[in-house]
């Protein structure tokens, strides 16, 4: 089956929903469950403590190991999801991409002509009518959340988008990557985003049970996938690029006190703390070095085995880059088992990050950038195709979704 015929089947399902759903989604979707979906690192609910102490809250480090490491294979995983609102249903389009350095290993769904049916659903439908529960859908369309509960017109589309991304990433970690790895020697898996995403729904914030069940399933699947790779001797790291709302440094007493003494501020986000630390006199500037915080253990209030170690890195801009800013701030996340694997190679996690990025004259790992770009490209193209097909069939789209459609007027040469 190719993409065109797959999407044509989607049109038939939309057509079978009929006019009974033209009332649109419930107003309850407007909230989109922000607090429920917010990671505990941002909501301030995460408990943390210093895992390994260092004398200063931010210290320079040599980015690369002294040894020559030729066996490194940096594999990046990233996903993307987009929404499309029609009167009959809201449609979530998702994709995942796996890259080895700057080169693609696998995309799902595949953009090439013809694709096999081995992958999981990449479309999710949230119908606006009760009669939709009796509809049968192909295996690549999901009308239930990861816990097996039917989507309905009250279900948060933003929640479904999160579910779609994490579900595809878990599949990539558990099934696709092990099949693609011919040898686990020197392989490092880098996931764009947290290693384990623990949302507010699982941290005591009031949430509908159907959201809680979905996140329990997704987290259990993620943990099983990471453990399986680690059992193969393959470390797995999460790369978090957005730090503006996380507050792990502030919530770690042993680190927070040292930061406050340096910057003169008692309440801060992780991003502001790193910026002020780097600009303060507490940090000794050393050309050619990167800067890191102590290793911090973030405790899971869901399951002890889901605890993770995090550290923050500042990578100054290179010689050919604008030197007026910091360059790049990231948080790397990994389990204790991944830390043991990496150290058995004679390197540290921050050096793994440097080899995947700085060694290629980049501030971000090339494997993450490549996967990010391809996943977004695929979902953008799929959303455009679905929008165009719906308009061609006379379906009324949301105003913003109409912008995705290119209208070719009769007699116009393109």
Short mmCIF file of C-alpha atoms in Angstrom, two decimals:
data_model
loop_
_atom_site.label_atom_id
_atom_site.label_comp_id
_atom_site.label_asym_id
_atom_site.label_seq_id
_atom_site.Cartn_x
_atom_site.Cartn_y
_atom_site.Cartn_z
CA UNK A 1 0.00 0.00 0.00
CA UNK A 2 1.27 3.51 -0.82
CA UNK A 3 0.55 6.78 1.00
CA UNK A 4 -2.04 7.88 -1.59
CA UNK A 5 -4.20 4.76 -1.23
CA UNK A 6 -3.79 4.84 2.54
CA UNK A 7 -5.11 8.39 2.69
CA UNK A 8 -7.93 7.51 0.30
CA UNK A 9 -9.06 4.91 2.82
CA UNK A 10 -9.02 7.65 5.46
CA UNK A 11 -11.35 9.71 3.25
CA UNK A 12 -13.78 6.78 3.11
CA UNK A 13 -13.85 6.57 6.91
CA UNK A 14 -14.48 10.32 7.14
CA UNK A 15 -17.28 9.90 4.60
CA UNK A 16 -18.90 7.11 6.63
CA UNK A 17 -19.08 9.41 9.65
CA UNK A 18 -21.59 11.43 7.65
CA UNK A 19 -23.27 14.69 8.56
CA UNK A 20 -24.31 13.63 12.06
CA UNK A 21 -20.98 14.87 13.43
CA UNK A 22 -21.17 18.35 11.96
CA UNK A 23 -21.71 19.79 15.41
CA UNK A 24 -17.95 19.75 15.87
CA UNK A 25 -15.89 18.83 18.93
CA UNK A 26 -16.95 19.46 22.50
CA UNK A 27 -16.01 22.76 24.14
CA UNK A 28 -14.22 20.68 26.79
CA UNK A 29 -11.37 20.28 24.33
CA UNK A 30 -10.54 23.96 24.65
CA UNK A 31 -8.56 23.41 27.85
CA UNK A 32 -6.39 20.77 26.15
CA UNK A 33 -5.34 19.56 29.61
CA UNK A 34 -2.19 21.69 29.89
CA UNK A 35 -1.40 20.87 33.53
CA UNK A 36 -2.15 17.21 32.95
CA UNK A 37 0.38 17.03 30.10
CA UNK A 38 3.06 19.25 31.63
CA UNK A 39 6.25 17.35 32.60
CA UNK A 40 6.95 17.27 36.34
CA UNK A 41 10.27 19.03 35.65
CA UNK A 42 8.27 22.09 34.59
CA UNK A 43 5.51 21.92 37.16
CA UNK A 44 7.98 21.81 40.07
CA UNK A 45 6.67 18.44 41.28
CA UNK A 46 9.89 16.53 40.62
CA UNK A 47 12.06 15.66 43.62
CA UNK A 48 15.80 15.69 43.04
CA UNK A 49 19.14 15.38 44.80
CA UNK A 50 22.80 15.61 43.86
CA UNK A 51 24.04 12.33 42.40
CA UNK A 52 27.72 13.33 42.08
CA UNK A 53 29.09 16.43 43.74
CA UNK A 54 31.37 18.99 42.12
CA UNK A 55 32.91 22.06 43.75
CA UNK A 56 30.97 24.66 41.72
CA UNK A 57 27.46 24.65 40.26
CA UNK A 58 28.96 25.17 36.78
CA UNK A 59 32.46 23.99 35.90
CA UNK A 60 34.54 23.81 32.69
CA UNK A 61 35.25 20.40 31.21
CA UNK A 62 37.31 19.10 28.31
CA UNK A 63 34.69 18.18 25.71
CA UNK A 64 36.45 15.15 24.23
CA UNK A 65 38.07 12.08 25.80
CA UNK A 66 41.83 11.58 25.53
CA UNK A 67 41.35 8.24 23.81
CA UNK A 68 40.52 7.85 20.12
CA UNK A 69 37.06 6.34 19.72
CA UNK A 70 36.38 5.16 16.18
CA UNK A 71 33.49 2.80 16.91
CA UNK A 72 30.93 5.48 17.80
CA UNK A 73 27.52 5.17 16.18
CA UNK A 74 25.20 8.00 17.19
CA UNK A 75 21.58 7.12 16.42
CA UNK A 76 18.94 9.81 16.84
CA UNK A 77 15.19 9.39 17.27
CA UNK A 78 12.65 12.17 16.98
CA UNK A 79 8.94 12.37 16.27
CA UNK A 80 6.44 14.97 15.15
CA UNK A 81 2.67 15.32 15.26
CA UNK A 82 0.18 17.78 13.78
CA UNK A 83 -3.57 18.21 14.09
CA UNK A 84 -6.25 18.76 11.50
CA UNK A 85 -9.82 19.68 12.47
CA UNK A 86 -12.74 18.71 10.24
CA UNK A 87 -16.43 18.80 11.20
CA UNK A 88 -16.57 15.00 11.42
CA UNK A 89 -13.38 14.45 13.42
CA UNK A 90 -10.05 15.81 14.56
CA UNK A 91 -7.17 13.99 12.89
CA UNK A 92 -3.69 13.65 14.40
CA UNK A 93 -0.88 12.99 11.94
CA UNK A 94 2.36 11.61 13.42
CA UNK A 95 5.75 10.42 12.18
CA UNK A 96 9.03 9.17 13.63
CA UNK A 97 12.48 9.29 12.08
CA UNK A 98 15.65 7.39 12.98
CA UNK A 99 19.02 8.75 11.83
CA UNK A 100 22.64 7.61 12.01
CA UNK A 101 24.55 10.85 12.19
CA UNK A 102 23.18 13.05 9.41
CA UNK A 103 21.88 10.08 7.41
CA UNK A 104 18.44 8.50 7.63
CA UNK A 105 18.03 4.92 8.75
CA UNK A 106 14.24 4.66 8.83
CA UNK A 107 11.16 6.87 8.62
CA UNK A 108 7.68 5.81 9.60
CA UNK A 109 5.55 6.26 7.67
CA UNK A 110 7.97 5.96 4.79
CA UNK A 111 8.00 8.74 2.20
CA UNK A 112 9.12 6.36 -0.52
CA UNK A 113 6.82 4.69 -3.02
CA UNK A 114 5.08 1.83 -1.32
CA UNK A 115 5.49 1.04 2.35
CA UNK A 116 5.03 -2.13 4.31
CA UNK A 117 2.48 -2.51 7.09
CA UNK A 118 5.02 -3.41 9.76
CA UNK A 119 4.81 -0.09 11.56
CA UNK A 120 2.29 1.12 14.18
CA UNK A 121 -0.60 3.54 13.55
CA UNK A 122 0.54 6.97 12.38
CA UNK A 123 -2.94 8.52 12.21
CA UNK A 124 -5.31 9.04 15.14
CA UNK A 125 -8.94 10.04 14.78
CA UNK A 126 -11.00 11.76 17.46
CA UNK A 127 -14.56 11.57 16.06
CA UNK A 128 -17.26 14.08 16.89
CA UNK A 129 -20.11 11.56 16.96
CA UNK A 130 -21.03 8.56 19.10
CA UNK A 131 -21.80 6.40 16.07
CA UNK A 132 -18.11 6.32 15.19
CA UNK A 133 -17.41 3.63 17.80
CA UNK A 134 -18.78 0.97 15.45
CA UNK A 135 -16.44 1.92 12.59
CA UNK A 136 -13.66 -0.42 11.59
CA UNK A 137 -10.34 1.20 10.75
CA UNK A 138 -7.16 -0.10 9.10
CA UNK A 139 -4.21 -0.94 11.36
CA UNK A 140 -2.47 2.36 10.65
CA UNK A 141 -5.43 4.42 11.98
CA UNK A 142 -6.05 4.40 15.73
CA UNK A 143 -9.39 5.46 17.17
CA UNK A 144 -8.36 4.46 20.70
CA UNK A 145 -5.74 5.86 23.06
CA UNK A 146 -2.67 3.76 23.99
CA UNK A 147 -4.60 2.21 26.89
CA UNK A 148 -7.24 0.92 24.46
CA UNK A 149 -9.96 3.42 25.40
CA UNK A 150 -12.01 4.97 22.59
CA UNK A 151 -11.40 8.60 21.69
CA UNK A 152 -14.52 10.78 21.97
CA UNK A 153 -15.47 14.36 21.23
CA UNK A 154 -14.32 15.47 24.71
CA UNK A 155 -10.83 14.00 24.44
CA UNK A 156 -7.98 16.53 24.36
CA UNK A 157 -6.41 16.66 20.89
CA UNK A 158 -3.17 17.98 22.41
CA UNK A 159 -3.12 14.91 24.68
CA UNK A 160 -3.65 12.67 21.63
CA UNK A 161 -0.77 14.43 19.84
CA UNK A 162 1.55 13.72 22.79
CA UNK A 163 0.38 10.11 22.82
CA UNK A 164 1.05 9.72 19.10
CA UNK A 165 4.63 11.03 19.37
CA UNK A 166 5.62 9.00 22.41
CA UNK A 167 3.95 5.86 21.02
CA UNK A 168 6.00 6.06 17.81
CA UNK A 169 9.23 6.78 19.70
CA UNK A 170 8.64 3.74 21.92
CA UNK A 171 8.12 1.59 18.83
CA UNK A 172 11.34 2.94 17.33
CA UNK A 173 13.25 2.10 20.53
CA UNK A 174 11.72 -1.33 21.11
CA UNK A 175 11.38 -2.73 17.60
CA UNK A 176 12.94 -0.65 14.84
CA UNK A 177 16.34 0.17 16.35
CA UNK A 178 17.21 -3.39 17.50
CA UNK A 179 16.51 -4.63 13.96
CA UNK A 180 18.61 -1.86 12.40
CA UNK A 181 21.62 -2.40 14.66
CA UNK A 182 23.95 -4.89 13.00
CA UNK A 183 26.31 -4.49 15.96
CA UNK A 184 25.72 -2.88 19.33
CA UNK A 185 29.41 -2.00 19.72
CA UNK A 186 29.79 1.74 20.27
CA UNK A 187 26.12 2.47 19.50
CA UNK A 188 24.47 5.29 21.46
CA UNK A 189 20.76 6.07 21.15
CA UNK A 190 19.76 9.72 21.52
CA UNK A 191 16.08 10.61 21.90
CA UNK A 192 14.98 14.19 21.31
CA UNK A 193 13.31 15.12 24.60
CA UNK A 194 13.18 13.55 28.07
CA UNK A 195 14.34 9.99 28.59
CA UNK A 196 11.13 9.37 30.56
CA UNK A 197 8.34 11.94 30.25
CA UNK A 198 6.42 11.89 33.53
CA UNK A 199 3.43 14.26 33.08
CA UNK A 200 1.34 15.93 35.73
CA UNK A 201 -1.39 13.33 35.16
CA UNK A 202 0.82 10.80 36.97
CA UNK A 203 2.10 13.19 39.63
CA UNK A 204 -1.07 13.82 41.60
CA UNK A 205 -2.61 16.58 39.49
CA UNK A 206 -6.29 15.80 38.96
CA UNK A 207 -6.72 14.20 35.54
CA UNK A 208 -9.32 12.06 33.75
CA UNK A 209 -8.65 8.37 34.27
CA UNK A 210 -8.38 7.78 30.51
CA UNK A 211 -5.38 10.16 30.35
CA UNK A 212 -3.76 8.53 33.37
CA UNK A 213 -4.15 5.05 31.87
CA UNK A 214 -2.66 6.22 28.56
CA UNK A 215 0.42 7.68 30.24
CA UNK A 216 0.90 4.60 32.44
CA UNK A 217 0.98 2.45 29.32
CA UNK A 218 3.36 4.78 27.47
CA UNK A 219 5.78 5.07 30.40
CA UNK A 220 5.82 1.32 30.98
CA UNK A 221 6.53 0.79 27.28
CA UNK A 222 9.33 3.38 27.31
CA UNK A 223 10.96 1.85 30.37
CA UNK A 224 10.81 -1.64 28.87
CA UNK A 225 12.31 -0.41 25.58
CA UNK A 226 15.18 1.42 27.31
CA UNK A 227 15.95 -1.57 29.54
CA UNK A 228 16.01 -3.91 26.55
CA UNK A 229 18.55 -1.74 24.72
CA UNK A 230 20.69 -1.37 27.83
CA UNK A 231 20.67 -5.16 28.25
CA UNK A 232 22.20 -5.28 24.75
CA UNK A 233 24.94 -2.92 25.96
CA UNK A 234 23.43 0.09 24.16
CA UNK A 235 23.14 3.30 26.24
CA UNK A 236 20.10 5.54 25.78
CA UNK A 237 20.19 9.30 26.38
CA UNK A 238 17.47 11.96 26.32
CA UNK A 239 18.43 15.36 24.89
CA UNK A 240 16.26 18.21 26.20
CA UNK A 241 16.66 21.49 24.32
CA UNK A 242 13.90 23.62 25.90
CA UNK A 243 14.80 24.66 29.44
CA UNK A 244 12.82 27.86 29.91
CA UNK A 245 10.19 26.31 32.20
CA UNK A 246 12.03 23.46 33.93
CA UNK A 247 13.10 24.00 37.55
CA UNK A 248 15.25 21.01 38.49
CA UNK A 249 18.21 23.15 39.60
CA UNK A 250 15.99 25.23 41.87
CA UNK A 251 14.43 22.09 43.36
CA UNK A 252 17.82 20.52 44.23
CA UNK A 253 18.84 22.08 47.58
CA UNK A 254 22.56 21.28 47.39
CA UNK A 255 22.78 22.96 43.98
CA UNK A 256 20.24 25.74 44.49
CA UNK A 257 22.18 27.25 47.42
CA UNK A 258 25.39 27.48 45.42
CA UNK A 259 23.61 29.04 42.45
CA UNK A 260 21.88 31.65 44.63
CA UNK A 261 25.22 32.69 46.14
CA UNK A 262 26.69 33.23 42.68
CA UNK A 263 23.84 35.01 40.94
CA UNK A 264 22.14 36.72 43.89
CA UNK A 265 18.70 35.36 42.95
CA UNK A 266 16.75 32.83 45.00
CA UNK A 267 14.01 31.89 42.55
CA UNK A 268 14.98 30.88 39.02
CA UNK A 269 14.28 28.57 36.11
CA UNK A 270 16.97 26.27 34.82
CA UNK A 271 17.57 28.41 31.74
CA UNK A 272 17.90 31.68 33.67
CA UNK A 273 20.19 30.05 36.26
CA UNK A 274 22.55 28.75 33.58
CA UNK A 275 22.62 32.10 31.80
CA UNK A 276 23.35 34.07 34.97
CA UNK A 277 25.94 31.54 36.16
CA UNK A 278 27.83 31.71 32.90
CA UNK A 279 27.85 35.52 33.05
CA UNK A 280 28.90 35.64 36.70
CA UNK A 281 32.39 35.61 38.17
CA UNK A 282 31.77 32.16 39.63
CA UNK A 283 32.68 30.45 36.36
CA UNK A 284 36.25 30.37 35.11
CA UNK A 285 36.25 30.85 31.33
CA UNK A 286 38.52 28.45 29.47
CA UNK A 287 38.70 28.55 25.65
CA UNK A 288 37.85 25.24 24.00
CA UNK A 289 36.00 23.91 27.05
CA UNK A 290 32.32 23.23 27.70
CA UNK A 291 30.55 23.81 31.03
CA UNK A 292 28.48 21.39 33.08
CA UNK A 293 26.52 21.18 36.31
CA UNK A 294 26.77 18.36 38.86
CA UNK A 295 24.94 15.15 38.05
CA UNK A 296 21.47 15.27 39.62
CA UNK A 297 19.15 12.35 40.29
CA UNK A 298 15.53 13.15 39.47
CA UNK A 299 13.25 10.84 41.44
CA UNK A 300 10.12 9.41 39.92
CA UNK A 301 7.02 9.38 42.09
CA UNK A 302 5.58 6.74 39.74
CA UNK A 303 8.18 3.98 39.95
CA UNK A 304 11.66 3.90 41.48
CA UNK A 305 13.15 2.20 38.42
CA UNK A 306 12.15 5.28 36.43
CA UNK A 307 14.58 7.54 38.29
CA UNK A 308 17.01 9.30 35.97
CA UNK A 309 20.26 11.23 36.15
CA UNK A 310 20.46 14.65 34.51
CA UNK A 311 23.17 17.21 33.93
CA UNK A 312 23.12 20.56 32.17
CA UNK A 313 25.65 21.56 29.54
CA UNK A 314 26.60 24.93 28.12
CA UNK A 315 28.37 24.80 24.77
CA UNK A 316 29.92 28.17 23.84
CA UNK A 317 29.66 29.23 20.18
CA UNK A 318 32.41 28.13 17.81
CA UNK A 319 34.93 30.34 16.04
CA UNK A 320 32.66 30.90 13.04
CA UNK A 321 29.53 31.53 15.09
CA UNK A 322 28.11 34.62 16.77
CA UNK A 323 30.02 34.98 20.05
CA UNK A 324 27.55 37.39 21.66
CA UNK A 325 25.37 34.60 23.06
CA UNK A 326 25.84 31.45 25.08
CA UNK A 327 25.75 29.11 22.13
CA UNK A 328 23.59 26.24 23.34
CA UNK A 329 22.20 25.03 26.66
CA UNK A 330 20.90 21.46 26.93
CA UNK A 331 19.97 18.89 29.53
CA UNK A 332 21.12 15.33 29.00
CA UNK A 333 19.26 12.50 30.75
CA UNK A 334 20.14 8.85 31.28
CA UNK A 335 19.71 5.96 33.70
CA UNK A 336 22.32 4.59 36.10
CA UNK A 337 22.75 1.56 33.84
CA UNK A 338 23.48 3.76 30.82
CA UNK A 339 26.01 5.66 32.93
CA UNK A 340 27.77 2.39 33.80
CA UNK A 341 27.89 1.35 30.14
CA UNK A 342 29.33 4.68 29.02
CA UNK A 343 31.94 4.72 31.78
CA UNK A 344 32.97 1.17 30.87
CA UNK A 345 34.07 2.70 27.55
CA UNK A 346 36.29 5.20 29.40
CA UNK A 347 34.17 8.27 28.64
CA UNK A 348 31.56 10.46 30.35
CA UNK A 349 28.02 11.26 29.12
CA UNK A 350 28.88 14.90 28.38
CA UNK A 351 31.77 13.69 26.20
CA UNK A 352 29.34 11.44 24.32
CA UNK A 353 27.23 14.53 23.64
CA UNK A 354 30.30 16.50 22.50
CA UNK A 355 31.40 13.76 20.11
CA UNK A 356 27.93 13.65 18.57
CA UNK A 357 27.82 17.43 18.12
CA UNK A 358 31.01 19.49 18.51
CA UNK A 359 33.13 16.94 16.67
CA UNK A 360 30.99 17.74 13.61
CA UNK A 361 31.10 21.53 14.17
CA UNK A 362 27.56 21.58 15.54
CA UNK A 363 26.11 22.51 18.93
CA UNK A 364 23.41 19.84 18.63
CA UNK A 365 23.92 16.16 17.73
CA UNK A 366 23.60 15.75 13.97
CA UNK A 367 21.50 12.61 14.47
CA UNK A 368 18.91 14.60 16.45
CA UNK A 369 18.83 17.44 13.91
CA UNK A 370 18.37 15.03 11.00
CA UNK A 371 15.56 13.11 12.70
CA UNK A 372 13.83 16.31 13.80
CA UNK A 373 13.90 17.74 10.29
CA UNK A 374 12.62 14.59 8.59
CA UNK A 375 9.83 13.88 11.10
CA UNK A 376 8.51 17.43 10.77
CA UNK A 377 8.75 17.29 6.98
CA UNK A 378 6.72 14.07 6.84
CA UNK A 379 3.90 15.31 9.09
CA UNK A 380 3.74 18.61 7.24
CA UNK A 381 3.41 16.81 3.91
CA UNK A 382 0.79 14.36 5.25
CA UNK A 383 -1.29 17.12 6.77
CA UNK A 384 -1.17 19.03 3.50
CA UNK A 385 -2.27 15.96 1.51
CA UNK A 386 -5.16 15.19 3.87
CA UNK A 387 -6.29 18.83 3.89
CA UNK A 388 -6.26 18.96 0.09
CA UNK A 389 -8.22 15.70 -0.22
CA UNK A 390 -10.84 16.87 2.29
CA UNK A 391 -11.32 20.21 0.52
CA UNK A 392 -11.62 18.42 -2.81
CA UNK A 393 -14.49 16.38 -1.34
CA UNK A 394 -16.26 19.51 -0.13
CA UNK A 395 -15.39 19.22 3.55
CA UNK A 396 -15.25 22.48 5.51
CA UNK A 397 -11.94 22.85 7.33
CA UNK A 398 -10.85 24.99 10.24
CA UNK A 399 -9.56 28.42 9.12
CA UNK A 400 -5.95 27.64 10.04
CA UNK A 401 -6.06 24.27 8.29
CA UNK A 402 -7.21 25.92 5.08
CA UNK A 403 -3.81 27.61 4.95
CA UNK A 404 -2.28 24.16 4.40
CA UNK A 405 -4.13 23.75 1.11
CA UNK A 406 -2.85 25.09 -2.22
CA UNK A 407 -5.79 25.97 -4.51
CA UNK A 408 -5.04 25.78 -8.22
CA UNK A 409 -7.52 27.94 -10.11
CA UNK A 410 -8.76 26.73 -13.53
CA UNK A 411 -6.58 27.97 -16.39
CA UNK A 412 -3.78 28.98 -14.07
CA UNK A 413 -0.34 27.70 -15.12
CA UNK A 414 1.80 26.38 -12.24
#
